[in-house]
Coordinates of C-alpha atoms and ligand atoms in Angstrom, one line a residue:
X152 CA 72.8 82.4 52.2
X153 CA 71.5 82.3 48.6
X154 CA 67.9 82.4 49.1
X155 CA 67.1 85.4 51.0
X156 CA 66.3 83.9 54.8
X157 CA 66.5 85.9 58.0
X158 CA 64.8 89.1 56.2
X159 CA 64.3 91.2 59.8
X160 CA 60.4 91.8 59.2
X161 CA 57.5 89.8 59.0
X162 CA 55.7 91.7 56.3
X163 CA 51.9 93.0 56.6
X164 CA 49.8 92.0 59.3
X165 CA 52.3 89.9 61.0
X166 CA 53.9 93.2 62.9
X167 CA 52.0 94.5 66.5
X168 CA 52.9 98.5 65.9
X169 CA 53.4 100.1 69.0
X170 CA 52.1 103.3 69.4
X171 CA 55.5 105.1 70.2
X172 CA 55.6 107.8 73.4
X173 CA 57.7 111.2 72.2
X174 CA 60.9 110.7 72.8
X175 CA 61.6 112.0 76.3
X176 CA 65.1 112.3 76.7
X177 CA 64.8 110.2 79.8
X178 CA 66.3 106.2 80.0
X179 CA 66.0 103.5 82.0
X180 CA 68.6 100.9 82.6
X181 CA 66.4 98.5 79.8
X182 CA 66.9 100.8 76.9
X183 CA 70.6 99.7 76.9
X184 CA 69.7 96.4 76.8
X185 CA 67.3 96.8 73.8
X186 CA 69.5 99.1 72.4
X187 CA 72.3 96.6 72.3
X188 CA 70.0 93.8 71.4
X189 CA 69.6 95.5 68.0
X190 CA 73.2 96.4 67.9
X191 CA 74.6 92.9 68.2
X192 CA 71.7 92.4 65.0
X193 CA 69.0 90.1 66.4
X194 CA 66.3 90.2 64.2
X195 CA 63.9 88.0 66.4
X196 CA 63.4 87.7 70.1
X197 CA 61.0 85.0 70.6
X198 CA 59.7 85.6 74.4
X199 CA 57.1 83.9 76.9
X200 CA 56.5 87.5 78.9
X201 CA 57.1 87.7 82.8
X202 CA 57.7 90.0 85.3
X203 CA 61.5 89.2 85.6
X204 CA 61.8 91.4 82.2
X205 CA 59.1 94.2 82.3
X206 CA 61.5 97.0 82.1
X207 CA 63.2 95.3 78.6
X208 CA 60.0 94.5 77.7
X209 CA 59.1 98.0 77.9
X210 CA 62.2 99.4 76.2
X211 CA 61.8 96.6 73.2
X212 CA 58.4 97.7 72.6
X213 CA 58.1 101.7 73.9
X214 CA 61.9 102.6 72.4
X215 CA 62.5 100.4 69.7
X216 CA 58.9 100.0 68.2
X217 CA 59.2 96.2 68.3
X218 CA 61.3 96.3 65.4
X219 CA 65.0 94.6 65.4
X220 CA 64.8 92.6 67.2
X221 CA 60.6 91.9 66.8
X222 CA 59.1 89.8 69.2
X223 CA 57.6 86.8 68.3
X224 CA 55.5 85.5 71.4
X225 CA 55.0 81.9 72.1
X226 CA 52.9 79.6 74.4
X227 CA 55.9 78.2 75.9
X228 CA 59.3 78.9 76.5
X229 CA 60.3 76.0 75.1
X230 CA 58.9 76.8 71.7
X231 CA 60.8 80.1 71.8
X232 CA 64.0 78.7 72.3
X233 CA 63.2 75.9 69.2
X234 CA 62.2 78.1 67.4
X235 CA 65.9 80.2 67.7
X236 CA 67.4 76.7 66.8
X237 CA 65.3 76.0 63.9
X238 CA 66.3 79.5 62.7
X239 CA 69.4 78.8 63.4
X240 CA 69.8 76.1 61.1
X241 CA 68.6 77.2 57.9
X242 CA 70.6 81.0 58.6
X243 CA 73.4 79.7 60.4
X244 CA 73.1 83.1 62.3
X245 CA 71.2 83.2 66.1
X246 CA 68.1 85.2 67.0
X247 CA 67.2 85.7 70.6
X248 CA 64.7 84.3 73.1
X249 CA 63.8 85.5 76.3
X250 CA 62.6 83.7 79.3
X251 CA 61.2 84.7 82.5
X252 CA 63.0 83.9 85.6
X253 CA 64.4 80.5 87.0
X254 CA 60.4 79.6 85.8
X255 CA 60.9 80.2 82.3
X256 CA 64.5 79.1 82.0
X257 CA 63.4 75.5 83.5
X258 CA 61.0 75.6 80.8
X259 CA 63.1 76.2 78.0
X260 CA 65.6 73.6 79.3
X261 CA 65.4 71.0 76.9
X262 CA 65.5 73.6 73.8
X263 CA 68.7 74.7 75.1
X264 CA 70.4 71.1 75.8
X265 CA 69.2 70.4 72.3
X266 CA 70.6 73.6 70.8
X267 CA 73.8 72.7 72.6
X268 CA 74.0 69.4 71.3
X269 CA 73.3 70.7 67.2
X270 CA 75.8 73.6 67.8
X271 CA 73.8 76.0 66.8
X272 CA 73.9 79.7 68.1
X273 CA 70.7 80.5 70.1
X274 CA 71.3 84.1 72.3
X275 CA 69.2 83.2 75.4
X276 CA 68.1 85.7 77.2
X277 CA 66.7 86.5 81.2
X278 CA 66.4 87.7 84.5
X279 CA 66.1 87.7 88.2
X280 CA 65.4 89.4 90.9
X281 CA 66.0 92.5 92.2
X282 CA 69.2 91.0 93.6
X283 CA 69.2 93.7 96.2
X284 CA 66.7 92.1 98.5
X285 CA 65.8 95.4 99.7
X286 CA 64.0 95.8 96.4
X287 CA 62.1 92.7 96.1
X288 CA 58.3 92.6 96.1
X289 CA 57.0 90.7 98.6
X290 CA 56.4 86.6 98.1
X291 CA 56.9 86.7 94.0
X292 CA 60.1 88.8 93.7
X293 CA 61.6 86.2 96.3
X294 CA 60.5 82.8 94.5
X295 CA 61.7 83.9 91.0
X296 CA 65.1 85.3 92.3
X297 CA 67.8 82.8 91.9
X298 CA 71.4 83.5 93.4
X299 CA 73.1 81.7 90.4
X300 CA 70.4 81.4 87.4
X301 CA 72.9 80.7 84.9
X302 CA 73.6 77.6 86.6
X303 CA 70.1 76.1 85.8
X304 CA 72.2 75.9 82.0
X305 CA 75.9 76.8 82.1
X306 CA 76.5 72.6 81.7
X307 CA 75.3 73.0 78.2
X308 CA 75.2 76.6 77.1
X309 CA 79.1 78.2 75.9
X310 CA 78.9 80.9 78.5
X311 CA 76.6 82.6 80.9
X312 CA 76.5 86.2 82.5
X313 CA 74.8 88.2 84.9
X314 CA 76.2 92.0 84.7
X315 CA 76.3 93.3 87.5
X316 CA 75.9 97.2 86.5
X317 CA 74.1 98.8 83.4
X318 CA 77.7 99.7 82.3
X319 CA 78.7 96.4 82.2
X320 CA 75.9 95.4 80.1
X321 CA 76.9 96.1 76.0
X322 CA 80.1 93.9 77.0
X323 CA 78.2 91.4 78.2
X324 CA 76.0 91.2 75.1
X325 CA 78.8 91.9 72.7
X326 CA 80.5 88.9 74.0
X327 CA 77.3 86.8 74.4
X328 CA 76.9 87.5 70.5
X329 CA 80.6 87.0 69.5
X330 CA 80.9 83.3 71.0
X331 CA 77.5 82.1 70.2
X332 CA 78.9 82.8 66.8
X333 CA 82.1 81.6 67.1
X334 CA 82.8 77.6 65.6
X335 CA 81.7 75.8 67.4
X336 CA 79.1 77.3 67.6
X337 CA 76.5 77.0 70.4
X338 CA 74.0 78.9 73.2
X339 CA 74.8 81.3 75.6
X340 CA 72.7 82.9 78.6
X341 CA 72.4 86.2 79.9
X342 CA 70.7 86.9 82.8
X343 CA 69.6 91.1 83.5
X344 CA 68.8 91.7 87.1
X345 CA 65.3 93.3 87.1
X346 CA 66.4 96.2 89.3
X347 CA 69.1 97.1 86.7
X348 CA 66.4 97.1 84.2
X349 CA 64.5 99.8 86.4
X350 CA 67.1 102.0 86.9
X351 CA 66.3 105.7 86.0
X352 CA 69.7 107.0 83.7
X353 CA 68.6 109.8 82.2
X354 CA 70.6 110.2 79.5
X355 CA 72.0 107.3 77.2
X356 CA 75.1 106.7 77.8
X357 CA 77.4 106.4 74.8
X358 CA 76.6 102.3 73.0
X359 CA 80.0 100.6 71.4
X360 CA 79.5 99.3 68.0
X361 CA 79.7 96.1 67.1
X362 CA 81.2 96.1 64.6
X363 CA 84.5 96.2 66.4
X364 CA 83.7 92.7 68.5
X365 CA 83.2 90.4 65.3
X366 CA 83.4 86.8 65.5
X367 CA 87.3 85.9 64.8
X368 CA 87.7 84.6 60.9
X369 CA 88.2 81.1 61.0
X370 CA 90.7 79.3 61.8
X371 CA 93.3 77.9 59.4
X372 CA 94.5 74.3 59.2
X373 CA 98.2 74.0 60.6
X374 CA 100.3 73.4 57.2
X375 CA 102.1 70.8 58.3
X376 CA 98.8 68.7 59.0
X377 CA 97.4 69.9 56.1
X378 CA 99.9 68.7 53.9
X379 CA 100.5 65.6 55.9
X380 CA 96.9 65.0 55.2
X381 CA 96.4 65.5 52.1
X382 CA 99.2 63.0 51.6
X383 CA 97.3 60.7 53.2
X384 CA 94.5 61.0 51.0
X385 CA 96.3 61.1 47.9
X386 CA 97.8 58.0 48.8
X387 CA 94.1 56.2 49.9
X388 CA 93.2 53.6 47.7
X389 CA 89.8 53.1 49.3
X390 CA 89.2 56.3 50.7
X391 CA 85.8 57.0 53.0
X392 CA 84.1 60.5 53.6
X393 CA 82.0 60.6 56.5
X394 CA 79.7 63.8 56.0
X395 CA 79.2 65.0 59.4
X396 CA 78.1 68.5 60.5
X397 CA 78.3 70.9 57.7
X398 CA 77.3 73.7 56.7
X399 CA 74.0 75.2 54.4
X400 CA 75.9 77.0 52.7
X401 CA 76.0 75.9 48.5
X402 CA 80.1 76.6 48.1
X403 CA 80.7 74.0 50.8
X404 CA 78.3 71.8 49.3
X405 CA 80.0 72.3 46.0
X406 CA 83.4 71.8 47.8
X407 CA 82.1 68.6 49.0
X408 CA 81.1 67.0 46.1
X409 CA 84.6 68.0 44.2
X410 CA 86.7 66.8 47.2
X411 CA 84.6 63.4 46.7
X412 CA 85.0 63.2 43.1
X413 CA 88.6 63.9 43.5
X414 CA 88.9 61.3 45.4
X415 CA 87.1 58.5 44.0
X416 CA 85.7 58.1 47.9
X417 CA 82.9 56.3 49.2
X418 CA 80.6 59.1 51.2
X419 CA 78.7 58.3 53.9
X420 CA 76.0 60.5 55.2
X421 CA 74.2 61.4 58.0
X422 CA 70.1 62.3 58.2
X423 CA 70.5 63.7 61.7
X424 CA 72.9 66.5 60.4
X425 CA 71.1 67.0 57.5
X426 CA 71.8 67.4 53.5
X427 CA 75.6 67.3 52.9
X428 CA 75.9 65.2 49.8
X429 CA 73.2 64.6 47.0
X430 CA 71.6 61.0 47.7
X431 CA 71.3 60.0 44.0
X432 CA 75.7 60.3 43.3
X433 CA 77.4 57.5 42.8
X434 CA 79.9 57.6 45.2
X435 CA 76.9 57.9 47.7
X436 CA 77.5 55.2 50.2
X437 CA 74.6 52.7 52.2
X438 CA 72.5 54.8 54.8
X439 CA 74.5 54.9 57.8
X440 CA 71.7 55.8 60.2
X441 CA 72.0 57.0 63.9
X442 CA 73.8 53.6 65.1
X443 CA 75.6 52.9 61.7
X444 CA 74.5 50.0 59.5
X445 CA 75.4 47.3 58.6
X446 CA 76.3 47.8 55.2
X447 CA 78.0 51.4 56.3
X448 CA 80.1 49.6 59.0
X449 CA 81.3 46.8 56.4
X450 CA 82.5 49.9 53.6
X451 CA 84.1 51.7 57.2
X452 CA 86.0 48.3 57.6
X453 CA 86.9 48.2 54.0
X454 CA 88.7 51.9 54.3
X455 CA 91.8 52.4 53.7
X456 CA 91.5 56.1 55.2
X457 CA 88.4 57.4 56.8
X458 CA 88.0 60.9 56.6
X459 CA 85.6 62.5 59.1
X460 CA 83.8 65.9 58.4
X461 CA 83.0 66.3 61.9
X462 CA 80.6 63.1 61.9
X463 CA 79.0 63.1 65.2
X464 CA 80.1 60.1 67.3
X465 CA 82.9 58.8 64.9
X466 CA 84.5 57.1 68.2
X467 CA 81.3 55.0 68.4
X468 CA 81.2 54.6 64.3
X469 CA 84.6 52.8 64.0
X470 CA 84.5 50.9 67.0
X471 CA 81.0 49.2 65.9
X472 CA 82.5 48.9 62.2
X473 CA 85.4 47.2 63.8
X474 CA 83.4 45.5 66.4
X475 CA 85.7 46.4 69.3
X476 CA 88.9 45.2 67.3
X477 CA 91.5 48.2 66.9
X478 CA 91.0 50.2 64.2
X479 CA 93.3 49.2 60.6
X480 CA 91.9 52.4 58.6
X481 CA 93.9 55.9 58.9
X482 CA 91.9 58.3 60.9
X483 CA 91.8 62.2 59.1
X484 CA 90.0 64.1 61.7
X485 CA 88.4 67.8 61.1
X486 CA 86.7 69.2 63.9
X487 CA 86.3 72.0 66.4
X488 CA 84.3 69.9 68.6
X489 CA 86.5 68.8 71.4
X490 CA 86.4 73.0 72.3
X491 CA 83.3 72.5 73.6
X492 CA 83.5 69.6 75.5
X493 CA 82.9 69.4 79.6
X494 CA 82.7 67.1 82.3
X495 CA 78.6 67.2 82.5
X496 CA 77.3 66.0 79.5
X497 CA 78.9 63.3 77.5
X498 CA 77.4 64.7 74.1
X499 CA 81.1 64.5 73.0
X500 CA 80.7 61.0 72.3
X501 CA 83.1 58.2 72.1
X502 CA 87.0 59.3 71.8
X503 CA 87.7 58.5 68.6
X504 CA 91.3 57.6 67.0
X505 CA 92.8 60.5 64.7
X506 CA 96.3 59.7 62.9
X507 CA 95.8 63.8 61.9
X508 CA 93.6 65.8 63.9
X509 CA 92.5 69.4 61.6
X510 CA 91.3 71.3 64.2
X511 CA 89.0 73.5 61.8
X512 CA 85.8 73.7 60.9
X513 CA 85.0 70.7 58.3
X514 CA 84.1 73.0 55.5
X515 CA 87.2 74.7 56.0
X516 CA 89.1 72.0 55.6
X517 CA 87.5 70.9 52.9
X518 CA 88.2 73.9 50.5
X519 CA 91.8 74.1 52.3
X520 CA 92.5 70.3 50.9
X521 CA 91.5 70.9 47.5
X522 CA 94.2 73.0 46.1
X523 CA 96.6 70.0 47.0
X524 CA 95.1 67.1 45.3
X525 CA 95.0 65.7 41.6
X526 CA 91.7 64.2 40.5
X527 CA 91.8 60.0 40.4
X528 CA 90.3 57.5 38.6
X529 CA 87.4 56.3 40.4
X530 CA 88.8 54.0 42.3
X531 CA 87.2 51.6 44.4
X532 CA 84.1 53.4 44.8
X533 CA 82.3 51.8 41.3
X534 CA 82.1 49.1 43.5
X535 CA 79.4 50.2 45.6
X536 CA 75.5 49.9 44.4
X537 CA 74.3 53.3 44.1
X538 CA 72.6 54.2 47.1
X539 CA 68.5 52.8 46.9
X540 CA 65.6 54.2 47.5
X541 CA 64.3 52.6 51.1
X542 CA 60.9 53.2 49.0
X543 CA 60.7 49.6 47.9
X544 CA 58.9 48.1 50.6
X545 CA 55.2 46.8 49.9
X546 CA 53.4 49.6 48.6
X547 CA 49.4 48.4 50.1
X548 CA 46.9 51.8 48.6
X549 CA 45.6 50.6 52.0
X550 CA 47.9 51.4 54.6
X551 CA 50.6 54.1 54.7
X552 CA 53.6 53.2 56.3
X553 CA 56.8 56.0 57.5
X554 CA 58.4 55.1 53.9
X555 CA 55.2 55.5 51.8
X556 CA 54.3 58.6 53.2
X557 CA 57.9 60.0 51.9
X558 CA 56.9 58.5 48.4
X559 CA 53.4 60.2 48.6
X560 CA 55.1 63.4 50.1
X561 CA 57.7 63.3 47.5
X562 CA 54.5 62.9 44.6
X563 CA 52.7 66.0 46.5
X564 CA 55.7 68.6 46.3
X565 CA 56.4 67.4 42.8
X566 CA 59.3 69.8 41.4
X567 CA 59.2 72.9 44.3
X568 CA 62.2 73.1 46.3
X569 CA 61.4 71.7 50.1
X570 CA 62.8 72.0 53.5
X571 CA 62.5 69.3 55.7
X572 CA 62.8 69.6 58.9
X573 CA 63.4 66.9 61.6
X574 CA 61.8 63.9 60.0
X575 CA 59.8 60.9 61.9
X576 CA 62.4 58.4 63.7
X577 CA 61.1 56.0 61.8
X578 CA 62.7 57.1 58.4
X579 CA 66.1 55.7 57.9
X580 CA 69.1 57.0 55.8
X581 CA 67.9 57.7 52.3
X582 CA 64.6 58.2 52.6
X583 CA 64.5 61.7 51.7
X584 CA 66.3 62.6 48.4
X585 CA 69.0 65.3 48.7
X586 CA 70.3 67.8 46.4
X587 CA 70.7 70.9 48.0
X588 CA 72.0 71.9 51.7
X589 CA 68.5 73.4 52.4
X590 CA 66.7 69.9 51.1
X591 CA 67.0 68.5 54.7
X592 CA 68.3 69.8 58.2
X593 CA 68.4 67.2 60.3
X594 CA 67.5 66.3 63.8
X595 CA 67.3 68.3 67.1
X596 CA 70.7 67.8 68.4
X597 CA 69.9 66.7 71.8
X598 CA 67.2 63.8 71.5
X599 CA 64.5 65.8 73.3
X600 CA 60.8 64.9 71.9
X601 CA 58.5 68.0 71.6
X602 CA 60.9 70.2 69.9
X603 CA 59.8 69.5 66.6
X604 CA 57.0 71.8 66.0
X605 CA 59.0 74.7 67.6
X606 CA 61.8 74.0 65.4
X607 CA 59.4 73.9 62.3
X608 CA 58.6 77.2 63.3
X609 CA 62.0 78.7 63.4
X610 CA 62.7 76.7 60.2
X611 CA 59.6 78.5 58.3
X612 CA 60.4 82.1 59.8
X613 CA 63.9 81.9 58.6
X614 CA 62.3 80.4 55.0
X615 CA 59.7 83.3 54.5
X616 CA 59.8 84.7 51.1
X617 CA 62.6 82.6 49.8
X618 CA 60.6 80.3 47.7
X619 CA 61.6 77.1 49.7
X620 CA 58.4 74.8 51.6
X621 CA 59.4 74.7 55.0
X622 CA 57.7 71.3 55.6
X623 CA 58.3 69.2 59.1
X624 CA 57.6 65.3 59.2
X625 CA 56.9 64.9 62.6
X626 CA 56.2 62.3 65.4
X627 CA 52.7 62.3 67.0
X628 CA 54.0 62.5 70.4
X629 CA 57.1 65.1 69.3
X630 CA 53.8 66.9 67.7
X631 CA 51.2 66.4 70.6
X632 CA 54.2 67.7 73.1
X633 CA 54.6 71.0 71.1
X634 CA 51.6 71.8 69.4
X635 CA 51.1 75.1 70.9
X636 CA 54.4 76.6 69.2
X637 CA 51.7 76.2 66.0
X638 CA 50.0 79.7 67.4
X639 CA 53.4 81.6 66.9
X640 CA 53.6 80.5 63.3
X641 CA 50.1 81.3 62.9
X642 CA 50.1 84.7 64.4
X643 CA 53.2 85.8 62.6
X644 CA 51.6 84.6 59.1
X645 CA 54.6 82.3 59.2
X646 CA 53.5 79.6 56.9
X647 CA 54.5 76.0 57.0
X648 CA 53.7 72.3 56.3
X649 CA 53.5 69.5 59.9
X650 CA 53.2 66.4 58.5
X651 CA 52.4 64.1 61.2
X652 CA 53.3 60.6 61.3
X653 CA 50.9 59.3 63.5
X654 CA 51.0 56.0 65.1
X655 CA 49.0 56.6 67.9
X656 CA 52.1 55.9 70.1
X657 CA 55.5 56.7 71.3
X658 CA 56.3 53.8 69.2
X659 CA 60.1 53.9 69.0
X660 CA 59.6 52.9 72.7
X661 CA 57.6 50.4 72.1
X662 CA 60.3 48.6 70.5
X663 CA 62.5 48.9 73.4
X664 CA 59.7 47.2 75.5
X665 CA 60.0 44.3 72.5
X666 CA 63.3 44.1 73.1
X667 CA 63.2 43.9 77.0
X668 CA 60.4 41.3 76.4
X669 CA 62.3 39.0 74.1
X670 CA 65.4 39.1 76.2
X671 CA 63.9 38.0 79.2
X672 CA 61.2 36.0 77.8
X673 CA 58.1 37.6 78.5
X674 CA 54.9 38.5 76.7
X675 CA 55.6 40.6 73.5
X676 CA 52.2 41.5 73.3
X677 CA 52.4 43.8 75.9
X678 CA 54.8 46.2 74.8
X679 CA 52.2 48.8 73.6
X680 CA 51.2 49.4 77.4
X681 CA 52.1 52.4 78.4
X682 CA 53.0 53.3 75.4
X683 CA 50.0 53.6 73.0
X684 CA 48.3 57.1 72.6
X685 CA 44.6 55.8 72.1
X686 CA 41.2 56.0 73.9
X687 CA 41.2 58.7 73.5
X688 CA 43.1 59.1 70.4
X689 CA 44.1 63.1 70.0
X690 CA 42.1 65.1 67.7
X691 CA 45.3 66.4 65.8
X692 CA 43.4 68.4 62.5
X693 CA 41.2 69.7 65.5
X694 CA 44.2 70.9 67.7
X695 CA 45.7 72.9 65.1
X696 CA 42.5 74.0 64.4
X697 CA 42.1 75.5 67.4
X698 CA 45.4 77.6 67.1
X699 CA 44.1 79.3 64.0
X700 CA 45.9 76.6 61.7
X701 CA 44.2 74.7 59.0
X702 CA 43.8 71.0 60.6
X703 CA 44.1 68.1 57.7
X704 CA 43.1 64.1 58.2
X705 CA 43.5 61.9 59.3
X706 CA 44.5 60.5 56.0
X707 CA 44.6 56.4 56.2
X708 CA 44.6 55.4 52.5
X709 CA 47.4 56.5 50.2
X710 CA 44.8 58.0 48.0
X711 CA 43.6 60.2 50.8
X712 CA 47.1 60.9 51.5
X713 CA 47.8 62.2 47.9
X714 CA 44.2 64.6 48.1
X715 CA 45.2 65.8 51.7
X716 CA 49.1 66.8 51.0
X717 CA 47.9 69.2 47.6
X718 CA 44.9 70.4 49.7
X719 CA 47.7 71.2 52.6
X720 CA 50.3 72.7 50.3
X721 CA 48.0 74.9 48.7
X722 CA 47.0 76.4 52.0
X723 CA 50.4 77.0 52.9
X724 CA 51.5 78.5 49.2
X725 CA 49.0 80.9 49.9
X726 CA 50.6 82.0 53.5
X727 CA 48.5 79.3 55.4
X728 CA 49.9 77.0 58.6
X729 CA 48.8 73.4 58.0
X730 CA 48.9 70.6 60.1
X731 CA 47.9 67.3 58.7
X732 CA 47.7 63.8 60.6
X733 CA 48.8 60.6 58.5
X734 CA 47.7 57.7 60.3
X735 CA 50.3 55.2 59.3
X736 CA 51.4 51.7 60.6
X737 CA 53.8 51.5 63.3
X738 CA 57.1 50.8 61.7
X739 CA 60.1 51.5 61.4
X740 CA 62.1 51.9 57.7
X741 CA 65.9 51.7 59.6
X742 CA 64.9 51.2 63.4
X743 CA 67.3 53.8 64.6
X744 CA 66.9 53.2 68.0
X745 CA 67.9 49.3 68.2
X746 CA 69.6 49.4 65.1
X747 CA 67.4 46.6 63.3
X748 CA 65.7 46.7 59.8
X749 CA 62.1 47.3 59.2
X750 CA 60.1 46.6 62.0
X751 CA 56.4 45.9 62.7
X752 CA 53.6 45.7 65.1
X753 CA 52.5 42.2 64.8
Ligands
TPP1067 C1 61.4 64.7 76.5 C2 62.0 63.3 75.5 N1 61.1 62.3 76.5 C3 60.5 61.2 75.9 C4 61.6 60.9 75.3 C5 61.7 59.3 74.7 N2 61.4 58.9 73.9 C6 62.2 58.9 72.4 S1 61.6 58.7 71.3 C7 59.7 58.2 71.9 C8 58.7 58.0 71.0 C9 58.3 59.6 70.1 O1 57.2 59.3 69.6 P1 56.8 60.1 68.0 O2 57.1 61.7 68.0 O3 54.8 59.7 68.3 O4 57.4 59.3 67.0 P2 57.7 57.4 67.2 O5 58.6 56.9 67.8 O6 55.9 57.0 67.5 O7 57.7 56.9 65.6 C10 60.2 58.8 73.1 C11 59.2 59.2 74.0 C12 63.0 61.8 74.6 N3 63.7 61.5 73.8 N4 63.0 63.0 75.1
MG1068 MG1 54.1 58.2 67.3

């Protein structure tokens, strides 16, 4: 990456340095595991401890000195994986997460599912046993031993393993890393038998070098299919590009821009998958949203050629646009995603028609197509209005809406480079302007609420020292489920700004109850019951302070918001962790869940 993310040390005060024992010449099974974690290049392991991996824990501290990888202690396993998820979203590279036996893995599962759906690499490690029953301590070792622990996450990891000997460990970890980082990327899980970790080895076996087990070079498109794709695009009169799961690389960003400009194509972007195209570019089409908006559907219907760069749920988007009729546009699909699909999860989404499918990563396809295309007249793209900001709605200084929160945040950050993670459900397509692939990182992939704080910390970890200000804009429900992830950021001096769009509600679901009541002619006024987080209202700033972070707010008016955000940014720029509680009017700019426009409580 271009901005120096992913440094392997967190700097002074942030590493817990052990006193190292003298070299004894006496090695243990877990020493091989720890040395291989260093060899494959994991910079950090986020963890919550447990006896099942006390051997490995000892090796990481007392053999490796708690560096490369450095431990990041987390207060919940879900945070450990969410941190790794956020880190990978920025760097494209995995870090490790270690979770204790079956119970720790159970806590981690939602975050693993999120990482899986978001197609990010995570090397998840765990432990069980002793597998040999005769070695188990009474009671606790029995409840924390599972015959097939990997089964807990097998349906949403690319691979899992439980090496059955110390000699099998290096190969297992080399394969894990290779699989996690081969596109399409995803989490992998390796489980270490507690007894193997605690086996005395004496001498250290010779360990393999990771350099010979790297992931393969990315596949190139089939030449005939590529030529046909170029011909299809050249002949297109009304092309549309759907920017889906693209990379965070600046070169890829520039090539996508060039492609759109050469084709004069209208570009639709998806806030779920992060910044992929400049929001204010004249080719940017209307906001697409999670469920394609009416305007986006109209553009899709008009298109003669649709180029999908791994758009999440292309099948669903086309189906919505064509209202179930046969899709008349030609469809050019670039995606490797089919390689991950299994029968357990439907995260593969609707099956899209594809006249040509280039089975490569989307940015590889763009790079391969560019030399085969000629620049063309602007064509039909001039027809669409340039992307309009959604911040034009009523701006009362006495009330903060999710959209005016975005405007206030934009004013407060001024010209700073920022990186926004997650964003509240209330933000529609173009609420946050993007001009760089790191401006906006998108969502959690799996729709698992509670991931926000952990992902924010992982993102901030990856950005530490880059000069980019990490900002997470989270719902209050999301924040409350994951709030103790902040402790890890404070403890390891990871600066991050958390802005909570606090509507005192699991508001997305109030809208669902609203819809149900209307459909059934029942009292809509009851939609808040079982949804509103009030009486008492959790004090978010105090919850942040309780973990050593700086808590601000609640800010209820535009002037309070401006002042509070300025103070919070100063705090983060001085190395702090800041949370700002912003009371927002319940309402959505673009109702992503239900597909309608701005909805207010009332
Ligand atoms: C783990 C999990 N539990 C429940 C849900 C269902 N759900 C989707 S959005 C949402 C509300 C989230 O509340 P908040 O973060 O405050 O955002 P708001 O909708 O209020 O803007 C809930 C409960 C979910 N997606 N994931
Ligand atoms: Mg809420």
